[in-house]
GROMACS .gro file of C-alpha atoms in nm:
model
  195
    1MET     CA    1   0.000   0.000   0.000
    2GLY     CA    2   0.294   0.230   0.060
    3ASP     CA    3   0.425   0.171  -0.292
    4PRO     CA    4   0.121   0.093  -0.512
    5PRO     CA    5   0.176  -0.021  -0.871
    6ARG     CA    6   0.113   0.230  -1.148
    7HIS     CA    7  -0.060  -0.020  -1.378
    8ASP     CA    8  -0.438  -0.047  -1.411
    9GLY     CA    9  -0.473  -0.423  -1.382
   10ILE     CA   10  -0.314  -0.754  -1.472
   11ALA     CA   11  -0.460  -1.008  -1.713
   12ALA     CA   12  -0.272  -1.337  -1.680
   13ALA     CA   13  -0.367  -1.642  -1.884
   14THR     CA   14  -0.234  -1.879  -1.618
   15LEU     CA   15  -0.017  -1.916  -1.311
   16TYR     CA   16   0.355  -1.977  -1.338
   17ASN     CA   17   0.395  -2.347  -1.260
   18ASP     CA   18   0.580  -2.642  -1.411
   19ALA     CA   19   0.348  -2.670  -1.714
   20SER     CA   20   0.342  -2.299  -1.801
   21ARG     CA   21   0.715  -2.274  -1.733
   22ARG     CA   22   0.783  -2.537  -2.001
   23LEU     CA   23   0.579  -2.341  -2.256
   24VAL     CA   24   0.746  -2.013  -2.165
   25LEU     CA   25   1.097  -2.158  -2.186
   26ALA     CA   26   1.019  -2.329  -2.518
   27LEU     CA   27   0.903  -1.997  -2.663
   28LYS     CA   28   1.173  -1.786  -2.503
   29HIS     CA   29   1.482  -2.005  -2.539
   30GLY     CA   30   1.375  -2.305  -2.747
   31ASN     CA   31   1.288  -2.116  -3.068
   32ARG     CA   32   0.931  -2.249  -3.053
   33ILE     CA   33   0.773  -1.932  -3.193
   34ALA     CA   34   0.465  -2.129  -3.294
   35HIS     CA   35   0.372  -2.149  -2.923
   36ALA     CA   36   0.303  -1.774  -2.935
   37GLY     CA   37  -0.024  -1.835  -3.119
   38LEU     CA   38  -0.181  -2.043  -2.844
   39MET     CA   39  -0.026  -1.840  -2.563
   40GLY     CA   40  -0.135  -1.507  -2.713
   41ARG     CA   41  -0.490  -1.629  -2.768
   42LEU     CA   42  -0.506  -1.749  -2.406
   43ILE     CA   43  -0.396  -1.403  -2.287
   44SER     CA   44  -0.661  -1.245  -2.514
   45THR     CA   45  -0.939  -1.435  -2.339
   46LYS     CA   46  -0.852  -1.236  -2.027
   47LEU     CA   47  -0.883  -0.906  -2.216
   48PRO     CA   48  -1.250  -0.900  -2.328
   49PHE     CA   49  -1.266  -0.519  -2.292
   50VAL     CA   50  -0.983  -0.458  -2.543
   51ASP     CA   51  -1.089  -0.342  -2.888
   52GLU     CA   52  -0.946  -0.146  -3.181
   53THR     CA   53  -0.904   0.166  -2.967
   54TRP     CA   54  -0.631   0.001  -2.756
   55LEU     CA   55  -0.258  -0.010  -2.833
   56ILE     CA   56  -0.083  -0.346  -2.791
   57VAL     CA   57   0.277  -0.286  -2.680
   58PRO     CA   58   0.535  -0.556  -2.602
   59VAL     CA   59   0.799  -0.525  -2.331
   60PRO     CA   60   1.114  -0.450  -2.533
   61LEU     CA   61   1.431  -0.655  -2.553
   62HIS     CA   62   1.771  -0.495  -2.602
   63ARG     CA   63   1.887  -0.515  -2.963
   64TRP     CA   64   2.176  -0.749  -2.871
   65ARG     CA   65   1.938  -0.996  -2.711
   66ILE     CA   66   1.709  -0.985  -3.016
   67TRP     CA   67   2.013  -1.038  -3.237
   68ARG     CA   68   2.116  -1.346  -3.036
   69ARG     CA   69   1.767  -1.495  -2.998
   70GLY     CA   70   1.629  -1.383  -3.334
   71TYR     CA   71   1.299  -1.249  -3.199
   72ASN     CA   72   1.128  -1.085  -2.902
   73GLN     CA   73   0.889  -1.336  -2.744
   74ALA     CA   74   0.677  -1.053  -2.599
   75ALA     CA   75   0.637  -0.905  -2.949
   76GLU     CA   76   0.525  -1.245  -3.082
   77LEU     CA   77   0.262  -1.266  -2.806
   78ALA     CA   78   0.157  -0.905  -2.871
   79ARG     CA   79   0.108  -0.984  -3.241
   80GLU     CA   80  -0.134  -1.264  -3.150
   81ILE     CA   81  -0.321  -1.045  -2.899
   82SER     CA   82  -0.356  -0.775  -3.164
   83ARG     CA   83  -0.503  -1.028  -3.409
   84ALA     CA   84  -0.747  -1.161  -3.150
   85THR     CA   85  -0.866  -0.827  -3.010
   86GLY     CA   86  -0.831  -0.586  -3.303
   87GLY     CA   87  -0.600  -0.365  -3.096
   88THR     CA   88  -0.325  -0.174  -3.275
   89LEU     CA   89   0.012  -0.347  -3.249
   90VAL     CA   90   0.304  -0.107  -3.188
   91VAL     CA   91   0.615  -0.323  -3.149
   92ASP     CA   92   0.854  -0.028  -3.138
   93MET     CA   93   0.676   0.191  -2.880
   94LEU     CA   94   0.932   0.119  -2.609
   95ASP     CA   95   1.309   0.113  -2.643
   96ARG     CA   96   1.539  -0.090  -2.421
   97ARG     CA   97   1.825   0.160  -2.416
   98LYS     CA   98   2.075  -0.052  -2.229
   99ALA     CA   99   2.139  -0.420  -2.199
  100THR     CA  100   2.051  -0.552  -1.855
  101ARG     CA  101   2.152  -0.873  -1.685
  102SER     CA  102   1.895  -1.137  -1.608
  103LEU     CA  103   1.675  -1.038  -1.313
  104GLY     CA  104   1.634  -1.397  -1.191
  105GLY     CA  105   1.728  -1.436  -0.827
  106LEU     CA  106   1.740  -1.062  -0.759
  107GLY     CA  107   1.525  -0.891  -0.497
  108LYS     CA  108   1.294  -0.599  -0.567
  109VAL     CA  109   1.547  -0.326  -0.486
  110ALA     CA  110   1.822  -0.491  -0.693
  111ARG     CA  111   1.584  -0.535  -0.988
  112ARG     CA  112   1.494  -0.166  -0.981
  113ARG     CA  113   1.859  -0.070  -0.969
  114VAL     CA  114   1.941  -0.290  -1.272
  115LEU     CA  115   1.649  -0.145  -1.471
  116SER     CA  116   1.711   0.220  -1.385
  117GLY     CA  117   1.718   0.417  -1.712
  118ALA     CA  118   1.694   0.101  -1.923
  119ILE     CA  119   1.353   0.151  -2.089
  120ALA     CA  120   1.196   0.459  -2.248
  121VAL     CA  121   0.925   0.555  -2.497
  122ARG     CA  122   1.064   0.617  -2.845
  123PRO     CA  123   1.032   0.992  -2.916
  124ALA     CA  124   0.871   0.928  -3.258
  125ARG     CA  125   0.589   0.732  -3.089
  126ARG     CA  126   0.512   0.972  -2.801
  127THR     CA  127   0.219   1.144  -2.974
  128MET     CA  128   0.033   0.812  -2.998
  129LEU     CA  129   0.019   0.787  -2.618
  130LYS     CA  130  -0.172   1.102  -2.527
  131GLY     CA  131  -0.488   0.968  -2.358
  132ALA     CA  132  -0.420   0.618  -2.494
  133ARG     CA  133  -0.517   0.284  -2.344
  134VAL     CA  134  -0.239   0.026  -2.365
  135VAL     CA  135  -0.199  -0.345  -2.310
  136LEU     CA  136   0.164  -0.401  -2.209
  137VAL     CA  137   0.255  -0.757  -2.310
  138ASP     CA  138   0.513  -0.991  -2.158
  139ASP     CA  139   0.553  -1.365  -2.125
  140VAL     CA  140   0.587  -1.385  -1.746
  141LEU     CA  141   0.512  -1.136  -1.470
  142THR     CA  142   0.745  -1.214  -1.181
  143SER     CA  143   0.818  -0.927  -0.943
  144GLY     CA  144   0.672  -0.666  -1.175
  145ALA     CA  145   0.996  -0.466  -1.186
  146THR     CA  146   1.029  -0.466  -1.566
  147SER     CA  147   0.662  -0.397  -1.627
  148GLU     CA  148   0.664  -0.117  -1.367
  149VAL     CA  149   0.949   0.058  -1.552
  150CYS     CA  150   0.755   0.021  -1.878
  151VAL     CA  151   0.428   0.143  -1.723
  152SER     CA  152   0.603   0.446  -1.572
  153ALA     CA  153   0.752   0.539  -1.912
  154LEU     CA  154   0.413   0.502  -2.080
  155LYS     CA  155   0.228   0.706  -1.817
  156ARG     CA  156   0.489   0.984  -1.821
  157SER     CA  157   0.415   1.016  -2.193
  158GLY     CA  158   0.042   1.072  -2.133
  159THR     CA  159  -0.105   0.722  -2.143
  160GLU     CA  160  -0.440   0.712  -1.965
  161ARG     CA  161  -0.450   0.341  -1.878
  162VAL     CA  162  -0.203   0.052  -1.890
  163VAL     CA  163  -0.315  -0.307  -1.835
  164ILE     CA  164  -0.048  -0.576  -1.821
  165GLY     CA  165  -0.122  -0.881  -2.034
  166CYS     CA  166   0.099  -1.180  -1.961
  167PHE     CA  167   0.091  -1.552  -2.022
  168ALA     CA  168   0.194  -1.658  -1.672
  169ARG     CA  169   0.206  -1.481  -1.340
  170VAL     CA  170   0.413  -1.561  -1.034
  171LEU     CA  171   0.206  -1.475  -0.728
  172ASP     CA  172   0.446  -1.531  -0.440
  173GLU     CA  173   0.655  -1.221  -0.501
  174ALA     CA  174   0.552  -1.037  -0.185
  175SER     CA  175   0.882  -1.136  -0.030
  176ASP     CA  176   1.215  -1.001  -0.153
  177HIS     CA  177   1.323  -1.327  -0.318
  178VAL     CA  178   1.218  -1.524  -0.624
  179ARG     CA  179   1.075  -1.876  -0.625
  180PRO     CA  180   0.929  -1.891  -0.977
  181THR     CA  181   0.787  -2.244  -0.972
  182GLN     CA  182   0.561  -2.201  -0.669
  183ALA     CA  183   0.252  -1.994  -0.745
  184SER     CA  184  -0.083  -1.969  -0.576
  185PRO     CA  185  -0.425  -1.914  -0.738
  186GLY     CA  186  -0.601  -1.584  -0.796
  187PRO     CA  187  -0.488  -1.379  -1.099
  188VAL     CA  188  -0.588  -1.014  -1.080
  189PHE     CA  189  -0.792  -0.865  -1.361
  190PRO     CA  190  -0.905  -0.506  -1.418
  191THR     CA  191  -1.235  -0.419  -1.258
  192ALA     CA  192  -1.529  -0.320  -1.474
  193GLY     CA  193  -1.453   0.047  -1.405
  194GLN     CA  194  -1.102   0.001  -1.541
  195ALA     CA  195  -1.207  -0.162  -1.866
   0.00000   0.00000   0.00000
């Protein structure tokens, strides 16, 4: 309550457990881009309020990571969400200005420190955000550190509402450590007033 999130809701297709972890890792590191179709459609079912007036924006990867992997898994999911909802896909809205190390195993404070100054709205895209409603797309929502940096950048540029759309959500992040395979039920979705 002392440090409330800036987002306007979370729409998670599933919890982060052994089954969802296998799908995420296959998409992210196993070059199984075809998984994005199913995963994106599952996220879309949690976004019934999204229509053509919404912008669909993936969490960005640094260019070196895209070069090594060959694709941004969040952009692949965002593409599917755009197809399913009619929302406008904007893959280059956010820019990952600096390469960051993996956040796995880091606490909340350390994650924020690593991400400081790493993500910004591309100047050429700023005008699209005035009063906009955005679905920020990622594969997994762990501590929320990356999405919070993205949401802050979007809101500073005039975005009215940002809902996080993710495939899997880790729910035991209240503590300052990460245990990504143990999740509890109860994904959070935007309330009717937020849709």
